[in-house]
């Protein structure tokens, strides 16, 4: 199977329900890690750099269509996420938020792009990479803002009596340094994995039933299954956008909580 093609259609009587094994890809050129999701990560990174690099050149007072589109995306994250969530100091983090939004959005939409047909973040290993980057960003922002005092701010909320510290500190540690990255990763992965698996089931199952000979009921069911899979792909475009937006909002909230003066 080509790395950029969907699963091969099963022969009559040999249908196998898609599962987690269909999300695994062999490496290229004898390199195990150089597989389809890794190539998509590279492609998405290059496209994001090119898009924002080219969009920021030769800016005009009266923007053309390309500049208008880029400014609309930028202002959408700048105003709706950065300014509204992070407050007056949002400007220093806008590049991070805009970049992470477009990067995740593109990788999510790869699942609906012909030639790719696989959302990169339905593989949890790549989700952990992005989450680790955000973890370093919000923890690093906290240390930069407060120095070593960030640990006290993150682990001991204001007004907590000293004799409750042995209870509060472990809870706050788990909340800030374990639960946040864990839920951030699982939310993105679970939505991308489940959505793509459902599309695969209806697409391949529909193709199997549509081409089943000697049973008109199966053929009709297969036709409607294919149509429904197309509807689901459109829904997955929205879900891919929504998950990128939620991820960006949470990243902004975590950074904001790290740099704020109060817990």
mmCIF file of N, CA and C in Angstrom, residues 90-213:
data_model
loop_
_atom_site.group_PDB
_atom_site.id
_atom_site.type_symbol
_atom_site.label_atom_id
_atom_site.label_comp_id
_atom_site.label_asym_id
_atom_site.label_seq_id
_atom_site.Cartn_x
_atom_site.Cartn_y
_atom_site.Cartn_z
ATOM 1 N N UNK A 90 -0.449 39.887 25.888
ATOM 2 C CA UNK A 90 -0.685 38.796 24.940
ATOM 3 C C UNK A 90 0.225 38.844 23.727
ATOM 4 N N UNK A 91 0.763 40.018 23.389
ATOM 5 C CA UNK A 91 1.455 40.184 22.102
ATOM 6 C C UNK A 91 2.687 39.292 21.968
ATOM 7 N N UNK A 92 3.396 39.077 23.058
ATOM 8 C CA UNK A 92 4.619 38.285 22.960
ATOM 9 C C UNK A 92 4.346 36.816 22.634
ATOM 10 N N UNK A 93 3.105 36.378 22.810
ATOM 11 C CA UNK A 93 2.782 34.968 22.583
ATOM 12 C C UNK A 93 1.911 34.740 21.344
ATOM 13 N N UNK A 94 1.612 35.793 20.616
ATOM 14 C CA UNK A 94 0.733 35.653 19.460
ATOM 15 C C UNK A 94 1.347 34.767 18.379
ATOM 16 N N UNK A 95 2.624 34.908 18.135
ATOM 17 C CA UNK A 95 3.274 34.068 17.126
ATOM 18 C C UNK A 95 3.140 32.593 17.452
ATOM 19 N N UNK A 96 3.326 32.253 18.721
ATOM 20 C CA UNK A 96 3.174 30.862 19.160
ATOM 21 C C UNK A 96 1.749 30.378 18.945
ATOM 22 N N UNK A 97 0.765 31.184 19.341
ATOM 23 C CA UNK A 97 -0.628 30.759 19.255
ATOM 24 C C UNK A 97 -1.092 30.623 17.806
ATOM 25 N N UNK A 98 -0.739 31.582 16.975
ATOM 26 C CA UNK A 98 -1.127 31.513 15.560
ATOM 27 C C UNK A 98 -0.450 30.327 14.880
ATOM 28 N N UNK A 99 0.825 30.131 15.181
ATOM 29 C CA UNK A 99 1.552 29.017 14.576
ATOM 30 C C UNK A 99 1.001 27.670 14.988
ATOM 31 N N UNK A 100 0.716 27.499 16.282
ATOM 32 C CA UNK A 100 0.227 26.203 16.751
ATOM 33 C C UNK A 100 -1.176 25.931 16.233
ATOM 34 N N UNK A 101 -1.999 26.976 16.104
ATOM 35 C CA UNK A 101 -3.346 26.784 15.569
ATOM 36 C C UNK A 101 -3.307 26.307 14.126
ATOM 37 N N UNK A 102 -2.559 26.992 13.288
ATOM 38 C CA UNK A 102 -2.512 26.622 11.874
ATOM 39 C C UNK A 102 -1.825 25.274 11.672
ATOM 40 N N UNK A 103 -0.824 24.972 12.484
ATOM 41 C CA UNK A 103 -0.120 23.691 12.371
ATOM 42 C C UNK A 103 -1.041 22.525 12.715
ATOM 43 N N UNK A 104 -1.765 22.639 13.821
ATOM 44 C CA UNK A 104 -2.678 21.564 14.220
ATOM 45 C C UNK A 104 -3.845 21.460 13.243
ATOM 46 N N UNK A 105 -4.374 22.598 12.817
ATOM 47 C CA UNK A 105 -5.487 22.592 11.866
ATOM 48 C C UNK A 105 -5.107 21.867 10.585
ATOM 49 N N UNK A 106 -3.947 22.158 10.043
ATOM 50 C CA UNK A 106 -3.514 21.540 8.797
ATOM 51 C C UNK A 106 -3.334 20.044 8.972
ATOM 52 N N UNK A 107 -2.708 19.630 10.071
ATOM 53 C CA UNK A 107 -2.513 18.197 10.303
ATOM 54 C C UNK A 107 -3.840 17.477 10.512
ATOM 55 N N UNK A 108 -4.800 18.145 11.147
ATOM 56 C CA UNK A 108 -6.127 17.537 11.305
ATOM 57 C C UNK A 108 -6.833 17.403 9.964
ATOM 58 N N UNK A 109 -6.706 18.425 9.127
ATOM 59 C CA UNK A 109 -7.390 18.404 7.832
ATOM 60 C C UNK A 109 -6.729 17.494 6.812
ATOM 61 N N UNK A 110 -5.534 17.026 7.091
ATOM 62 C CA UNK A 110 -4.924 16.031 6.209
ATOM 63 C C UNK A 110 -5.821 14.794 6.086
ATOM 64 N N UNK A 111 -6.645 14.540 7.096
ATOM 65 C CA UNK A 111 -7.531 13.384 7.040
ATOM 66 C C UNK A 111 -8.582 13.464 5.961
ATOM 67 N N UNK A 112 -8.865 14.677 5.483
ATOM 68 C CA UNK A 112 -9.862 14.875 4.426
ATOM 69 C C UNK A 112 -9.232 15.298 3.107
ATOM 70 N N UNK A 113 -7.923 15.489 3.073
ATOM 71 C CA UNK A 113 -7.251 15.881 1.837
ATOM 72 C C UNK A 113 -6.935 14.644 1.021
ATOM 73 N N UNK A 114 -7.372 14.642 -0.235
ATOM 74 C CA UNK A 114 -6.974 13.572 -1.144
ATOM 75 C C UNK A 114 -5.450 13.564 -1.252
ATOM 76 N N UNK A 115 -4.864 12.387 -1.358
ATOM 77 C CA UNK A 115 -3.423 12.177 -1.403
ATOM 78 C C UNK A 115 -2.866 11.901 -0.006
ATOM 79 N N UNK A 116 -3.476 12.482 1.040
ATOM 80 C CA UNK A 116 -3.058 12.187 2.415
ATOM 81 C C UNK A 116 -4.045 11.208 3.053
ATOM 82 N N UNK A 117 -5.288 11.658 3.271
ATOM 83 C CA UNK A 117 -6.370 10.837 3.820
ATOM 84 C C UNK A 117 -5.992 10.205 5.155
ATOM 85 N N UNK A 118 -5.295 10.978 5.981
ATOM 86 C CA UNK A 118 -4.932 10.488 7.309
ATOM 87 C C UNK A 118 -4.634 11.681 8.203
ATOM 88 N N UNK A 119 -5.402 11.874 9.294
ATOM 89 C CA UNK A 119 -5.109 12.975 10.220
ATOM 90 C C UNK A 119 -3.895 12.622 11.066
ATOM 91 N N UNK A 120 -2.879 13.435 11.000
ATOM 92 C CA UNK A 120 -1.607 13.121 11.662
ATOM 93 C C UNK A 120 -1.788 12.823 13.141
ATOM 94 N N UNK A 121 -2.656 13.586 13.801
ATOM 95 C CA UNK A 121 -2.782 13.455 15.249
ATOM 96 C C UNK A 121 -3.736 12.359 15.685
ATOM 97 N N UNK A 122 -4.121 11.470 14.756
ATOM 98 C CA UNK A 122 -4.777 10.235 15.166
ATOM 99 C C UNK A 122 -3.730 9.216 15.601
ATOM 100 N N UNK A 123 -2.461 9.591 15.484
ATOM 101 C CA UNK A 123 -1.351 8.823 16.036
ATOM 102 C C UNK A 123 -0.864 9.571 17.272
ATOM 103 N N UNK A 124 -1.044 8.991 18.444
ATOM 104 C CA UNK A 124 -0.831 9.733 19.686
ATOM 105 C C UNK A 124 0.629 10.119 19.916
ATOM 106 N N UNK A 125 1.557 9.417 19.300
ATOM 107 C CA UNK A 125 2.958 9.768 19.469
ATOM 108 C C UNK A 125 3.256 11.187 19.017
ATOM 109 N N UNK A 126 2.631 11.617 17.942
ATOM 110 C CA UNK A 126 2.859 12.963 17.419
ATOM 111 C C UNK A 126 2.103 14.003 18.239
ATOM 112 N N UNK A 127 1.012 13.578 18.858
ATOM 113 C CA UNK A 127 0.296 14.474 19.760
ATOM 114 C C UNK A 127 1.170 14.795 20.972
ATOM 115 N N UNK A 128 1.845 13.774 21.496
ATOM 116 C CA UNK A 128 2.710 14.010 22.655
ATOM 117 C C UNK A 128 3.808 15.009 22.326
ATOM 118 N N UNK A 129 4.297 14.984 21.096
ATOM 119 C CA UNK A 129 5.332 15.944 20.711
ATOM 120 C C UNK A 129 4.844 17.380 20.785
ATOM 121 N N UNK A 130 3.635 17.638 20.273
ATOM 122 C CA UNK A 130 3.073 18.990 20.312
ATOM 123 C C UNK A 130 2.752 19.396 21.744
ATOM 124 N N UNK A 131 2.209 18.462 22.519
ATOM 125 C CA UNK A 131 1.868 18.755 23.911
ATOM 126 C C UNK A 131 3.129 19.055 24.716
ATOM 127 N N UNK A 132 4.206 18.330 24.466
ATOM 128 C CA UNK A 132 5.466 18.597 25.161
ATOM 129 C C UNK A 132 5.954 20.010 24.855
ATOM 130 N N UNK A 133 5.770 20.451 23.615
ATOM 131 C CA UNK A 133 6.162 21.813 23.236
ATOM 132 C C UNK A 133 5.355 22.842 24.026
ATOM 133 N N UNK A 134 4.045 22.632 24.152
ATOM 134 C CA UNK A 134 3.201 23.549 24.916
ATOM 135 C C UNK A 134 3.547 23.499 26.397
ATOM 136 N N UNK A 135 3.835 22.303 26.912
ATOM 137 C CA UNK A 135 4.236 22.158 28.312
ATOM 138 C C UNK A 135 5.492 22.980 28.598
ATOM 139 N N UNK A 136 6.479 22.855 27.739
ATOM 140 C CA UNK A 136 7.714 23.633 27.906
ATOM 141 C C UNK A 136 7.422 25.123 27.802
ATOM 142 N N UNK A 137 6.489 25.485 26.912
ATOM 143 C CA UNK A 137 6.161 26.907 26.711
ATOM 144 C C UNK A 137 5.535 27.513 27.959
ATOM 145 N N UNK A 138 4.547 26.840 28.556
ATOM 146 C CA UNK A 138 3.883 27.482 29.693
ATOM 147 C C UNK A 138 4.695 27.367 30.980
ATOM 148 N N UNK A 139 5.443 26.296 31.144
ATOM 149 C CA UNK A 139 6.316 26.200 32.307
ATOM 150 C C UNK A 139 7.484 27.178 32.168
ATOM 151 N N UNK A 140 8.055 27.249 30.968
ATOM 152 C CA UNK A 140 9.140 28.194 30.730
ATOM 153 C C UNK A 140 8.703 29.636 30.905
ATOM 154 N N UNK A 141 7.479 29.948 30.449
ATOM 155 C CA UNK A 141 6.955 31.308 30.631
ATOM 156 C C UNK A 141 6.797 31.633 32.109
ATOM 157 N N UNK A 142 6.388 30.638 32.892
ATOM 158 C CA UNK A 142 6.241 30.852 34.326
ATOM 159 C C UNK A 142 7.557 31.141 35.014
ATOM 160 N N UNK A 143 8.587 30.372 34.684
ATOM 161 C CA UNK A 143 9.907 30.603 35.278
ATOM 162 C C UNK A 143 10.502 31.935 34.813
ATOM 163 N N UNK A 144 10.254 32.283 33.551
ATOM 164 C CA UNK A 144 10.769 33.558 33.050
ATOM 165 C C UNK A 144 10.113 34.728 33.762
ATOM 166 N N UNK A 145 8.840 34.614 34.062
ATOM 167 C CA UNK A 145 8.098 35.697 34.702
ATOM 168 C C UNK A 145 8.381 35.784 36.202
ATOM 169 N N UNK A 146 8.459 34.645 36.871
ATOM 170 C CA UNK A 146 8.525 34.644 38.333
ATOM 171 C C UNK A 146 9.827 34.075 38.894
ATOM 172 N N UNK A 147 10.697 33.554 38.044
ATOM 173 C CA UNK A 147 11.894 32.904 38.554
ATOM 174 C C UNK A 147 11.527 31.624 39.283
ATOM 175 N N UNK A 148 12.323 31.263 40.277
ATOM 176 C CA UNK A 148 12.059 30.046 41.024
ATOM 177 C C UNK A 148 10.757 30.143 41.808
ATOM 178 N N UNK A 149 10.281 31.383 42.007
ATOM 179 C CA UNK A 149 9.011 31.578 42.693
ATOM 180 C C UNK A 149 7.823 31.017 41.941
ATOM 181 N N UNK A 150 8.030 30.649 40.689
ATOM 182 C CA UNK A 150 6.944 30.043 39.911
ATOM 183 C C UNK A 150 6.478 28.733 40.541
ATOM 184 N N UNK A 151 7.415 27.984 41.125
ATOM 185 C CA UNK A 151 7.034 26.720 41.743
ATOM 186 C C UNK A 151 6.076 26.949 42.910
ATOM 187 N N UNK A 152 6.363 27.971 43.717
ATOM 188 C CA UNK A 152 5.465 28.285 44.824
ATOM 189 C C UNK A 152 4.105 28.721 44.297
ATOM 190 N N UNK A 153 4.120 29.552 43.252
ATOM 191 C CA UNK A 153 2.870 30.029 42.681
ATOM 192 C C UNK A 153 2.054 28.876 42.100
ATOM 193 N N UNK A 154 2.726 27.938 41.444
ATOM 194 C CA UNK A 154 2.034 26.832 40.786
ATOM 195 C C UNK A 154 1.546 25.784 41.777
ATOM 196 N N UNK A 155 2.237 25.644 42.902
ATOM 197 C CA UNK A 155 1.929 24.545 43.817
ATOM 198 C C UNK A 155 1.165 24.955 45.068
ATOM 199 N N UNK A 156 1.243 26.243 45.438
ATOM 200 C CA UNK A 156 0.568 26.676 46.663
ATOM 201 C C UNK A 156 -0.291 27.897 46.342
ATOM 202 N N UNK A 157 -1.586 27.713 46.179
ATOM 203 C CA UNK A 157 -2.463 28.855 45.912
ATOM 204 C C UNK A 157 -2.445 29.857 47.062
ATOM 205 N N UNK A 158 -2.699 31.110 46.724
ATOM 206 C CA UNK A 158 -2.715 32.156 47.744
ATOM 207 C C UNK A 158 -3.803 31.897 48.776
ATOM 208 N N UNK A 159 -3.469 32.182 50.046
ATOM 209 C CA UNK A 159 -4.444 32.056 51.114
ATOM 210 C C UNK A 159 -4.570 30.675 51.710
ATOM 211 N N UNK A 160 -3.817 29.699 51.185
ATOM 212 C CA UNK A 160 -3.885 28.347 51.735
ATOM 213 C C UNK A 160 -3.048 28.280 53.016
ATOM 214 N N UNK A 161 -3.612 27.843 54.140
ATOM 215 C CA UNK A 161 -2.836 27.730 55.380
ATOM 216 C C UNK A 161 -1.655 26.784 55.214
ATOM 217 N N UNK A 162 -0.564 27.074 55.921
ATOM 218 C CA UNK A 162 0.651 26.276 55.775
ATOM 219 C C UNK A 162 0.447 24.819 56.144
ATOM 220 N N UNK A 163 -0.452 24.550 57.110
ATOM 221 C CA UNK A 163 -0.627 23.168 57.558
ATOM 222 C C UNK A 163 -1.401 22.301 56.563
ATOM 223 N N UNK A 164 -1.945 22.935 55.504
ATOM 224 C CA UNK A 164 -2.614 22.176 54.448
ATOM 225 C C UNK A 164 -1.710 21.948 53.232
ATOM 226 N N UNK A 165 -0.489 22.446 53.323
ATOM 227 C CA UNK A 165 0.415 22.371 52.169
ATOM 228 C C UNK A 165 0.677 20.934 51.743
ATOM 229 N N UNK A 166 0.803 20.020 52.712
ATOM 230 C CA UNK A 166 1.119 18.630 52.361
ATOM 231 C C UNK A 166 -0.009 17.976 51.575
ATOM 232 N N UNK A 167 -1.215 18.537 51.643
ATOM 233 C CA UNK A 167 -2.340 18.033 50.847
ATOM 234 C C UNK A 167 -2.443 18.779 49.519
ATOM 235 N N UNK A 168 -2.295 20.104 49.578
ATOM 236 C CA UNK A 168 -2.505 20.942 48.402
ATOM 237 C C UNK A 168 -1.389 20.776 47.374
ATOM 238 N N UNK A 169 -0.137 20.692 47.827
ATOM 239 C CA UNK A 169 0.996 20.637 46.894
ATOM 240 C C UNK A 169 0.895 19.446 45.942
ATOM 241 N N UNK A 170 0.654 18.218 46.409
ATOM 242 C CA UNK A 170 0.520 17.102 45.451
ATOM 243 C C UNK A 170 -0.649 17.284 44.482
ATOM 244 N N UNK A 171 -1.753 17.823 44.980
ATOM 245 C CA UNK A 171 -2.913 18.039 44.111
ATOM 246 C C UNK A 171 -2.597 19.051 43.028
ATOM 247 N N UNK A 172 -1.975 20.165 43.413
ATOM 248 C CA UNK A 172 -1.629 21.197 42.442
ATOM 249 C C UNK A 172 -0.557 20.712 41.473
ATOM 250 N N UNK A 173 0.371 19.910 41.961
ATOM 251 C CA UNK A 173 1.405 19.367 41.072
ATOM 252 C C UNK A 173 0.777 18.495 39.991
ATOM 253 N N UNK A 174 -0.116 17.602 40.401
ATOM 254 C CA UNK A 174 -0.788 16.729 39.436
ATOM 255 C C UNK A 174 -1.623 17.558 38.468
ATOM 256 N N UNK A 175 -2.314 18.573 38.979
ATOM 257 C CA UNK A 175 -3.174 19.398 38.140
ATOM 258 C C UNK A 175 -2.376 20.160 37.088
ATOM 259 N N UNK A 176 -1.270 20.808 37.505
ATOM 260 C CA UNK A 176 -0.518 21.687 36.608
ATOM 261 C C UNK A 176 0.477 20.962 35.711
ATOM 262 N N UNK A 177 1.066 19.889 36.220
ATOM 263 C CA UNK A 177 2.161 19.249 35.496
ATOM 264 C C UNK A 177 1.852 17.854 34.965
ATOM 265 N N UNK A 178 0.708 17.302 35.325
ATOM 266 C CA UNK A 178 0.331 15.983 34.826
ATOM 267 C C UNK A 178 -1.009 16.022 34.085
ATOM 268 N N UNK A 179 -2.040 16.502 34.779
ATOM 269 C CA UNK A 179 -3.377 16.486 34.199
ATOM 270 C C UNK A 179 -3.484 17.378 32.972
ATOM 271 N N UNK A 180 -2.896 18.567 33.038
ATOM 272 C CA UNK A 180 -2.996 19.483 31.898
ATOM 273 C C UNK A 180 -2.445 18.878 30.610
ATOM 274 N N UNK A 181 -1.190 18.444 30.568
ATOM 275 C CA UNK A 181 -0.703 17.853 29.317
ATOM 276 C C UNK A 181 -1.412 16.559 28.945
ATOM 277 N N UNK A 182 -1.813 15.772 29.957
ATOM 278 C CA UNK A 182 -2.490 14.508 29.664
ATOM 279 C C UNK A 182 -3.828 14.743 28.974
ATOM 280 N N UNK A 183 -4.646 15.616 29.541
ATOM 281 C CA UNK A 183 -5.964 15.881 28.941
ATOM 282 C C UNK A 183 -5.828 16.597 27.601
ATOM 283 N N UNK A 184 -4.820 17.454 27.472
ATOM 284 C CA UNK A 184 -4.586 18.147 26.207
ATOM 285 C C UNK A 184 -4.303 17.145 25.093
ATOM 286 N N UNK A 185 -3.508 16.135 25.409
ATOM 287 C CA UNK A 185 -3.149 15.127 24.409
ATOM 288 C C UNK A 185 -4.305 14.187 24.098
ATOM 289 N N UNK A 186 -4.952 13.678 25.145
ATOM 290 C CA UNK A 186 -6.009 12.689 24.940
ATOM 291 C C UNK A 186 -7.187 13.290 24.177
ATOM 292 N N UNK A 187 -7.530 14.548 24.475
ATOM 293 C CA UNK A 187 -8.657 15.185 23.791
ATOM 294 C C UNK A 187 -8.416 15.255 22.282
ATOM 295 N N UNK A 188 -7.240 15.710 21.890
ATOM 296 C CA UNK A 188 -6.931 15.838 20.461
ATOM 297 C C UNK A 188 -6.839 14.473 19.804
ATOM 298 N N UNK A 189 -6.098 13.563 20.427
ATOM 299 C CA UNK A 189 -5.923 12.228 19.838
ATOM 300 C C UNK A 189 -7.242 11.483 19.703
ATOM 301 N N UNK A 190 -8.046 11.464 20.766
ATOM 302 C CA UNK A 190 -9.277 10.675 20.761
ATOM 303 C C UNK A 190 -10.244 11.147 19.686
ATOM 304 N N UNK A 191 -10.366 12.459 19.520
ATOM 305 C CA UNK A 191 -11.275 12.982 18.501
ATOM 306 C C UNK A 191 -10.797 12.667 17.093
ATOM 307 N N UNK A 192 -9.507 12.805 16.841
ATOM 308 C CA UNK A 192 -8.980 12.530 15.509
ATOM 309 C C UNK A 192 -9.015 11.031 15.195
ATOM 310 N N UNK A 193 -8.665 10.212 16.171
ATOM 311 C CA UNK A 193 -8.657 8.765 15.962
ATOM 312 C C UNK A 193 -10.067 8.232 15.720
ATOM 313 N N UNK A 194 -11.003 8.608 16.601
ATOM 314 C CA UNK A 194 -12.370 8.095 16.485
ATOM 315 C C UNK A 194 -13.038 8.568 15.203
ATOM 316 N N UNK A 195 -12.845 9.836 14.859
ATOM 317 C CA UNK A 195 -13.461 10.358 13.646
ATOM 318 C C UNK A 195 -12.954 9.672 12.391
ATOM 319 N N UNK A 196 -11.638 9.490 12.306
ATOM 320 C CA UNK A 196 -11.079 8.863 11.114
ATOM 321 C C UNK A 196 -11.456 7.390 11.040
ATOM 322 N N UNK A 197 -11.502 6.723 12.189
ATOM 323 C CA UNK A 197 -11.890 5.315 12.197
ATOM 324 C C UNK A 197 -13.332 5.154 11.724
ATOM 325 N N UNK A 198 -14.220 6.048 12.146
ATOM 326 C CA UNK A 198 -15.614 5.978 11.707
ATOM 327 C C UNK A 198 -15.730 6.187 10.202
ATOM 328 N N UNK A 199 -14.987 7.148 9.667
ATOM 329 C CA UNK A 199 -14.997 7.389 8.217
ATOM 330 C C UNK A 199 -14.510 6.158 7.472
ATOM 331 N N UNK A 200 -13.446 5.536 7.982
ATOM 332 C CA UNK A 200 -12.911 4.339 7.332
ATOM 333 C C UNK A 200 -13.933 3.202 7.330
ATOM 334 N N UNK A 201 -14.631 3.025 8.440
ATOM 335 C CA UNK A 201 -15.615 1.947 8.526
ATOM 336 C C UNK A 201 -16.713 2.135 7.487
ATOM 337 N N UNK A 202 -17.250 3.352 7.396
ATOM 338 C CA UNK A 202 -18.346 3.591 6.448
ATOM 339 C C UNK A 202 -17.847 3.590 5.002
ATOM 340 N N UNK A 203 -16.630 4.069 4.770
ATOM 341 C CA UNK A 203 -16.110 4.091 3.406
ATOM 342 C C UNK A 203 -15.810 2.687 2.896
ATOM 343 N N UNK A 204 -15.025 1.939 3.656
ATOM 344 C CA UNK A 204 -14.640 0.604 3.212
ATOM 345 C C UNK A 204 -15.808 -0.379 3.296
ATOM 346 N N UNK A 205 -16.622 -0.239 4.357
ATOM 347 C CA UNK A 205 -17.803 -1.098 4.444
ATOM 348 C C UNK A 205 -18.779 -0.812 3.327
ATOM 349 N N UNK A 206 -18.957 0.480 3.011
ATOM 350 C CA UNK A 206 -19.844 0.847 1.909
ATOM 351 C C UNK A 206 -19.347 0.338 0.579
ATOM 352 N N UNK A 207 -18.038 0.459 0.345
ATOM 353 C CA UNK A 207 -17.470 -0.045 -0.913
ATOM 354 C C UNK A 207 -17.631 -1.559 -1.015
ATOM 355 N N UNK A 208 -17.476 -2.239 0.099
ATOM 356 C CA UNK A 208 -17.633 -3.700 0.102
ATOM 357 C C UNK A 208 -19.068 -4.094 -0.235
ATOM 358 N N UNK A 209 -20.042 -3.425 0.405
ATOM 359 C CA UNK A 209 -21.452 -3.751 0.153
ATOM 360 C C UNK A 209 -21.888 -3.317 -1.237
ATOM 361 N N UNK A 210 -21.375 -2.167 -1.691
ATOM 362 C CA UNK A 210 -21.761 -1.653 -3.007
ATOM 363 C C UNK A 210 -21.339 -2.588 -4.129
ATOM 364 N N UNK A 211 -20.222 -3.263 -3.948
ATOM 365 C CA UNK A 211 -19.693 -4.146 -4.998
ATOM 366 C C UNK A 211 -20.033 -5.613 -4.743
ATOM 367 N N UNK A 212 -20.883 -5.858 -3.735
ATOM 368 C CA UNK A 212 -21.256 -7.238 -3.422
ATOM 369 C C UNK A 212 -22.242 -7.741 -4.479
ATOM 370 N N UNK A 213 -21.906 -8.813 -5.136
ATOM 371 C CA UNK A 213 -22.742 -9.315 -6.232
ATOM 372 C C UNK A 213 -23.861 -10.209 -5.711
#
